[in-house]
Amino acid sequence: CDKSGLDDDLQKRADKVIQNAIKLGVEDTIKSRDIISGNQKLNLLFTSLIYNAKHGLEPKDDKDKELFEKAKMLEENADPGDTREERAFRMWANSLDIKDKDGNPFFFHNLYDDCQDSIQMLKLMEKVGPEGVVDWKKVNKNPKNVYAVKENCKYCIEQVAKNSGYQTVNIGSDDLYKKNKKMVLAIFWQMARKHTLDTLGGISEDELLKWANGRVGDAAIKGFSDKSISTGKFFFALLKSIEERAIDYDYVFPGENDKEIEDNAKYIISVARRLNAVVFCVWEDIKDVKPKMMMVMTASLRKVAEDLEKAKAEKKE
């Protein structure tokens, strides 16, 4: 990474920082304006991604080296799909400006740890709605022991989640306390799905799919698990329908091999962000056609389309 950006103005310097970060292997998760404006949450996330990509730390001795190798093995053995899904839902949760029990900004670092006592999950459920779904008189805001924590978990799953319309079959209150990854992610998916569709006026997934297919012509898909999504044709057509000039087809490939699929997926995310779409997925989610992430991505693009149409209508007036 070079330091040529140090002599530029703020905009060019921020652009250079992002370019250098990408060279280090950092995901494209932030825009230059976020750096310039001092967006605390996004800058903290960006800094942590840089640290994870190139922390610059080396083991001091053989004992440290052994611990380092063990940690590396744990990371390699982790389920990449599970890790990506947790990251996506964590980014979604952090976008909602949740407060802690004292009213201070709360930043989710690990969904399983941060939701073990259910308090922050209840905060999210309250934010997503329906209004008044959480009765804080029934919550132990400062649980002193395991019994109090489990009471919170029970209230969260058996009453609040149920009253919010979430499917809790096979999900028990102990799953939160014991950090059951599969069950915690199942609850987060239902919250993210509800919030995303409510943002679009409470439409259904079928209505969202019908809207998207109505704009993409022969690139239409059967559903959000359609394997043809991996080629990129569906999202490229949808992006073009939203903004005619959005796609530079010199950067678009047929999607016939892994490299072309990867390049297309990365370009799709880049274009979506340039259109101010809120993107929580990573390019691997498009490659692997993760239905949940594909639905959320499509919903985000519909929101962009609605905002652009609204802006054009206001301009005419």
Short mmCIF file of C-alpha atoms in Angstrom, two decimals:
data_model
loop_
_atom_site.label_atom_id
_atom_site.label_comp_id
_atom_site.label_asym_id
_atom_site.label_seq_id
_atom_site.Cartn_x
_atom_site.Cartn_y
_atom_site.Cartn_z
CA CYS A 1 0.00 0.00 0.00
CA ASP A 2 1.32 3.42 -0.93
CA LYS A 3 0.89 6.70 0.98
CA SER A 4 0.25 8.94 -2.00
CA GLY A 5 -3.21 9.84 -0.69
CA LEU A 6 -1.79 11.74 2.27
CA ASP A 7 -1.27 14.81 0.10
CA ASP A 8 -4.77 14.73 -1.44
CA ASP A 9 -7.98 16.38 -0.25
CA LEU A 10 -10.26 14.51 2.15
CA GLN A 11 -12.39 12.88 -0.57
CA LYS A 12 -9.43 11.53 -2.55
CA ARG A 13 -7.62 10.49 0.63
CA ALA A 14 -10.65 8.51 1.83
CA ASP A 15 -10.96 6.87 -1.61
CA LYS A 16 -7.29 5.90 -1.39
CA VAL A 17 -7.76 4.41 2.07
CA ILE A 18 -10.55 2.16 0.76
CA GLN A 19 -8.50 1.16 -2.30
CA ASN A 20 -5.54 0.23 -0.08
CA ALA A 21 -7.81 -1.73 2.25
CA ILE A 22 -9.21 -3.75 -0.65
CA LYS A 23 -5.61 -4.58 -1.66
CA LEU A 24 -5.14 -6.02 1.83
CA GLY A 25 -8.14 -8.28 1.33
CA VAL A 26 -10.69 -6.18 3.25
CA GLU A 27 -14.28 -6.47 2.05
CA ASP A 28 -15.83 -3.43 0.37
CA THR A 29 -18.16 -2.46 3.25
CA ILE A 30 -17.71 1.30 3.58
CA LYS A 31 -17.87 4.41 1.42
CA SER A 32 -15.53 7.39 1.45
CA ARG A 33 -18.28 9.65 2.76
CA ASP A 34 -18.63 7.38 5.83
CA ILE A 35 -14.96 7.96 6.65
CA ILE A 36 -15.19 11.73 6.08
CA SER A 37 -18.39 12.14 8.11
CA GLY A 38 -16.95 10.14 11.00
CA ASN A 39 -19.64 7.42 11.00
CA GLN A 40 -18.60 5.74 14.25
CA LYS A 41 -20.17 2.33 13.71
CA LEU A 42 -19.04 1.87 10.11
CA ASN A 43 -15.53 3.16 10.86
CA LEU A 44 -15.26 0.76 13.80
CA LEU A 45 -16.37 -2.10 11.57
CA PHE A 46 -13.92 -1.01 8.85
CA THR A 47 -11.06 -0.83 11.36
CA SER A 48 -11.86 -4.30 12.71
CA LEU A 49 -11.92 -5.73 9.17
CA ILE A 50 -8.48 -4.21 8.48
CA TYR A 51 -7.20 -5.72 11.72
CA ASN A 52 -8.64 -9.13 10.84
CA ALA A 53 -7.13 -9.01 7.36
CA LYS A 54 -3.63 -7.80 8.37
CA HIS A 55 -3.13 -7.44 12.09
CA GLY A 56 0.68 -7.25 11.80
CA LEU A 57 1.16 -9.26 14.98
CA GLU A 58 3.65 -12.08 15.20
CA PRO A 59 4.05 -14.68 17.99
CA LYS A 60 6.73 -13.61 20.48
CA ASP A 61 7.82 -17.13 21.38
CA ASP A 62 7.07 -20.82 20.78
CA LYS A 63 4.21 -20.81 23.29
CA ASP A 64 2.51 -17.89 21.55
CA LYS A 65 3.13 -19.54 18.20
CA GLU A 66 1.41 -22.72 19.40
CA LEU A 67 -1.63 -20.74 20.59
CA PHE A 68 -1.68 -18.84 17.31
CA GLU A 69 -1.74 -22.08 15.32
CA LYS A 70 -4.56 -23.48 17.48
CA ALA A 71 -6.61 -20.34 16.93
CA LYS A 72 -5.97 -20.59 13.21
CA MET A 73 -7.16 -24.20 13.19
CA LEU A 74 -10.38 -23.21 14.96
CA GLU A 75 -10.98 -20.50 12.35
CA GLU A 76 -10.34 -22.91 9.48
CA ASN A 77 -12.71 -25.48 10.98
CA ALA A 78 -15.52 -22.94 11.37
CA ASP A 79 -18.51 -23.26 9.07
CA PRO A 80 -18.00 -20.46 6.52
CA GLY A 81 -21.71 -20.33 5.73
CA ASP A 82 -22.59 -19.94 9.39
CA THR A 83 -19.92 -17.26 9.80
CA ARG A 84 -21.18 -15.28 6.79
CA GLU A 85 -24.79 -15.49 7.97
CA GLU A 86 -23.88 -14.31 11.47
CA ARG A 87 -21.90 -11.43 9.96
CA ALA A 88 -24.80 -10.40 7.72
CA PHE A 89 -27.33 -10.39 10.55
CA ARG A 90 -24.85 -8.59 12.80
CA MET A 91 -24.45 -5.83 10.20
CA TRP A 92 -28.24 -5.62 9.89
CA ALA A 93 -28.66 -5.38 13.68
CA ASN A 94 -25.99 -2.68 13.92
CA SER A 95 -27.79 -0.62 11.27
CA LEU A 96 -30.84 -0.26 13.55
CA ASP A 97 -29.17 2.01 16.14
CA ILE A 98 -29.98 -0.18 19.14
CA LYS A 99 -29.33 1.13 22.66
CA ASP A 100 -28.11 -0.85 25.67
CA LYS A 101 -29.99 -1.11 28.99
CA ASP A 102 -28.55 2.28 30.05
CA GLY A 103 -29.59 4.03 26.85
CA ASN A 104 -26.11 4.13 25.32
CA PRO A 105 -25.40 3.05 21.69
CA PHE A 106 -24.88 -0.70 21.50
CA PHE A 107 -22.68 -2.33 18.89
CA PHE A 108 -23.10 -6.07 18.26
CA HIS A 109 -19.75 -7.86 18.10
CA ASN A 110 -20.98 -11.46 18.31
CA LEU A 111 -24.67 -12.33 18.09
CA TYR A 112 -24.39 -15.46 20.23
CA ASP A 113 -22.55 -13.75 23.09
CA ASP A 114 -24.43 -10.46 22.92
CA CYS A 115 -27.86 -12.10 23.00
CA GLN A 116 -27.17 -14.69 25.70
CA ASP A 117 -29.19 -12.82 28.35
CA SER A 118 -31.84 -11.87 25.74
CA ILE A 119 -31.80 -8.15 26.60
CA GLN A 120 -30.33 -6.99 23.29
CA MET A 121 -32.50 -9.43 21.34
CA LEU A 122 -35.54 -7.95 23.10
CA LYS A 123 -34.29 -4.49 22.09
CA LEU A 124 -34.19 -5.67 18.48
CA MET A 125 -37.66 -7.23 18.69
CA GLU A 126 -38.98 -3.99 20.12
CA LYS A 127 -37.37 -2.04 17.27
CA VAL A 128 -38.74 -4.36 14.56
CA GLY A 129 -42.21 -4.38 16.13
CA PRO A 130 -45.08 -4.63 16.50
CA GLU A 131 -45.23 -1.61 18.79
CA GLY A 132 -45.42 -2.45 22.48
CA VAL A 133 -44.46 -6.08 21.96
CA VAL A 134 -41.94 -5.95 24.85
CA ASP A 135 -43.13 -5.30 28.40
CA TRP A 136 -39.92 -4.21 30.11
CA LYS A 137 -41.51 -4.70 33.54
CA LYS A 138 -41.20 -8.43 32.88
CA VAL A 139 -37.48 -8.23 32.01
CA ASN A 140 -34.55 -8.57 34.41
CA LYS A 141 -32.49 -5.66 33.10
CA ASN A 142 -29.58 -6.46 35.41
CA PRO A 143 -29.70 -10.25 35.79
CA LYS A 144 -27.59 -11.26 38.80
CA ASN A 145 -27.62 -15.01 38.27
CA VAL A 146 -28.32 -17.79 35.78
CA TYR A 147 -31.94 -18.08 36.94
CA ALA A 148 -32.64 -14.42 36.08
CA VAL A 149 -30.93 -14.78 32.70
CA LYS A 150 -33.00 -17.86 31.86
CA GLU A 151 -36.17 -16.01 32.86
CA ASN A 152 -35.30 -13.36 30.27
CA CYS A 153 -34.67 -16.02 27.63
CA LYS A 154 -37.99 -17.69 28.39
CA TYR A 155 -39.89 -14.41 28.13
CA CYS A 156 -38.10 -13.53 24.88
CA ILE A 157 -38.89 -16.81 23.09
CA GLU A 158 -42.18 -17.95 24.60
CA GLN A 159 -43.94 -14.58 24.70
CA VAL A 160 -42.28 -11.79 22.70
CA ALA A 161 -41.12 -13.87 19.71
CA LYS A 162 -44.46 -15.67 19.57
CA ASN A 163 -46.44 -12.41 19.80
CA SER A 164 -44.27 -10.96 17.04
CA GLY A 165 -45.40 -13.78 14.73
CA TYR A 166 -42.08 -15.65 14.62
CA GLN A 167 -42.00 -19.40 14.22
CA THR A 168 -40.49 -20.79 17.43
CA VAL A 169 -41.18 -24.51 16.94
CA ASN A 170 -38.07 -26.42 18.08
CA ILE A 171 -36.57 -23.18 19.47
CA GLY A 172 -36.34 -23.19 23.26
CA SER A 173 -35.33 -20.51 25.73
CA ASP A 174 -32.22 -22.53 26.56
CA ASP A 175 -31.04 -22.14 22.97
CA LEU A 176 -30.30 -18.47 23.63
CA TYR A 177 -28.55 -19.11 26.91
CA LYS A 178 -26.49 -21.98 25.45
CA LYS A 179 -25.68 -19.95 22.30
CA ASN A 180 -27.19 -22.50 19.92
CA LYS A 181 -25.99 -20.98 16.65
CA LYS A 182 -28.61 -22.56 14.41
CA MET A 183 -31.51 -21.43 16.59
CA VAL A 184 -30.14 -17.94 17.26
CA LEU A 185 -29.67 -17.39 13.52
CA ALA A 186 -33.21 -18.69 12.90
CA ILE A 187 -34.63 -15.97 15.14
CA PHE A 188 -32.42 -13.29 13.60
CA TRP A 189 -33.46 -14.32 10.10
CA GLN A 190 -37.14 -13.94 10.99
CA MET A 191 -36.50 -10.50 12.52
CA ALA A 192 -34.45 -9.34 9.51
CA ARG A 193 -37.05 -10.71 7.08
CA LYS A 194 -39.94 -8.98 8.87
CA HIS A 195 -38.06 -5.69 9.13
CA THR A 196 -37.02 -5.79 5.47
CA LEU A 197 -40.51 -6.54 4.14
CA ASP A 198 -42.16 -4.08 6.56
CA THR A 199 -39.85 -1.38 5.19
CA LEU A 200 -41.43 -2.05 1.79
CA GLY A 201 -44.96 -1.67 3.12
CA GLY A 202 -45.44 -5.19 4.45
CA ILE A 203 -45.29 -7.01 1.11
CA SER A 204 -44.76 -10.78 0.95
CA GLU A 205 -41.80 -12.64 -0.54
CA ASP A 206 -44.03 -13.75 -3.43
CA GLU A 207 -44.95 -10.15 -4.16
CA LEU A 208 -41.29 -9.14 -4.03
CA LEU A 209 -40.37 -11.92 -6.45
CA LYS A 210 -43.20 -10.94 -8.80
CA TRP A 211 -42.03 -7.31 -8.74
CA ALA A 212 -38.43 -8.29 -9.57
CA ASN A 213 -39.37 -10.76 -12.32
CA GLY A 214 -41.58 -8.10 -13.87
CA ARG A 215 -38.49 -5.96 -14.47
CA VAL A 216 -35.86 -8.47 -15.67
CA GLY A 217 -37.40 -10.07 -18.77
CA ASP A 218 -35.84 -13.41 -19.70
CA ALA A 219 -33.55 -13.25 -16.64
CA ALA A 220 -36.55 -14.08 -14.40
CA ILE A 221 -36.02 -16.61 -11.61
CA LYS A 222 -38.27 -19.28 -10.09
CA GLY A 223 -37.45 -18.22 -6.55
CA PHE A 224 -34.67 -16.87 -4.36
CA SER A 225 -33.04 -20.32 -4.32
CA ASP A 226 -32.85 -20.48 -8.13
CA LYS A 227 -29.29 -21.55 -8.99
CA SER A 228 -29.26 -19.33 -12.07
CA ILE A 229 -28.86 -16.36 -9.71
CA SER A 230 -25.18 -17.27 -9.36
CA THR A 231 -24.45 -16.23 -12.96
CA GLY A 232 -25.41 -12.65 -12.10
CA LYS A 233 -27.87 -12.21 -14.98
CA PHE A 234 -30.88 -11.68 -12.68
CA PHE A 235 -29.26 -8.97 -10.57
CA PHE A 236 -27.61 -7.24 -13.54
CA ALA A 237 -31.00 -7.01 -15.28
CA LEU A 238 -32.66 -5.78 -12.08
CA LEU A 239 -29.98 -3.13 -11.50
CA LYS A 240 -30.27 -1.93 -15.10
CA SER A 241 -34.07 -1.68 -14.74
CA ILE A 242 -33.56 0.60 -11.74
CA GLU A 243 -30.85 2.78 -13.30
CA GLU A 244 -30.19 2.39 -17.03
CA ARG A 245 -26.60 3.65 -16.73
CA ALA A 246 -25.68 1.58 -13.68
CA ILE A 247 -24.05 -1.33 -15.50
CA ASP A 248 -20.87 -1.15 -17.56
CA TYR A 249 -21.08 -4.38 -19.55
CA ASP A 250 -17.34 -4.36 -20.14
CA TYR A 251 -17.18 -5.70 -16.58
CA VAL A 252 -19.92 -8.31 -17.00
CA PHE A 253 -19.11 -11.95 -17.82
CA PRO A 254 -21.30 -14.90 -18.91
CA GLY A 255 -20.84 -16.54 -15.51
CA GLU A 256 -19.74 -19.86 -16.97
CA ASN A 257 -16.90 -20.59 -14.54
CA ASP A 258 -15.95 -19.85 -10.94
CA LYS A 259 -13.82 -16.80 -11.79
CA GLU A 260 -16.55 -15.19 -13.91
CA ILE A 261 -19.16 -15.92 -11.21
CA GLU A 262 -16.93 -14.33 -8.55
CA ASP A 263 -16.20 -11.23 -10.65
CA ASN A 264 -19.88 -10.77 -11.51
CA ALA A 265 -20.96 -11.14 -7.87
CA LYS A 266 -18.41 -8.57 -6.70
CA TYR A 267 -19.48 -6.14 -9.41
CA ILE A 268 -23.17 -6.59 -8.50
CA ILE A 269 -22.48 -5.65 -4.88
CA SER A 270 -20.34 -2.69 -5.94
CA VAL A 271 -23.05 -1.33 -8.26
CA ALA A 272 -25.78 -1.88 -5.66
CA ARG A 273 -23.80 0.13 -3.10
CA ARG A 274 -23.21 2.92 -5.61
CA LEU A 275 -26.98 3.14 -5.97
CA ASN A 276 -27.15 3.53 -2.17
CA ALA A 277 -28.57 0.06 -1.57
CA VAL A 278 -28.04 -1.32 1.92
CA VAL A 279 -26.08 -4.52 1.28
CA PHE A 280 -25.47 -7.06 4.03
CA CYS A 281 -24.45 -10.04 1.90
CA VAL A 282 -21.00 -10.82 0.49
CA TRP A 283 -20.14 -12.01 -2.99
CA GLU A 284 -19.95 -15.64 -1.82
CA ASP A 285 -23.65 -15.49 -0.92
CA ILE A 286 -24.47 -14.74 -4.55
CA LYS A 287 -22.11 -17.45 -5.77
CA ASP A 288 -23.66 -20.02 -3.41
CA VAL A 289 -27.20 -18.62 -3.93
CA LYS A 290 -28.10 -18.21 -0.25
CA PRO A 291 -31.90 -17.71 -0.48
CA LYS A 292 -32.17 -15.53 2.63
CA MET A 293 -29.49 -13.14 1.47
CA MET A 294 -30.86 -13.08 -2.10
CA MET A 295 -34.29 -12.08 -0.80
CA VAL A 296 -32.84 -9.30 1.37
CA MET A 297 -30.67 -8.08 -1.52
CA THR A 298 -33.69 -7.95 -3.83
CA ALA A 299 -35.74 -6.12 -1.19
CA SER A 300 -32.95 -3.58 -0.75
CA LEU A 301 -32.93 -2.94 -4.51
CA ARG A 302 -36.69 -2.47 -4.50
CA LYS A 303 -36.25 0.18 -1.81
CA VAL A 304 -33.67 1.91 -4.03
CA ALA A 305 -36.08 1.78 -6.96
CA GLU A 306 -38.89 3.28 -4.87
CA ASP A 307 -36.63 6.05 -3.56
CA LEU A 308 -35.43 6.94 -7.06
CA GLU A 309 -38.97 6.98 -8.44
CA LYS A 310 -40.09 9.18 -5.56
CA ALA A 311 -37.19 11.59 -6.13
CA LYS A 312 -38.02 11.85 -9.86
CA ALA A 313 -41.68 12.53 -9.09
CA GLU A 314 -40.78 15.28 -6.61
CA LYS A 315 -38.40 16.83 -9.14
CA LYS A 316 -41.19 17.04 -11.72
CA GLU A 317 -43.41 18.84 -9.22
#
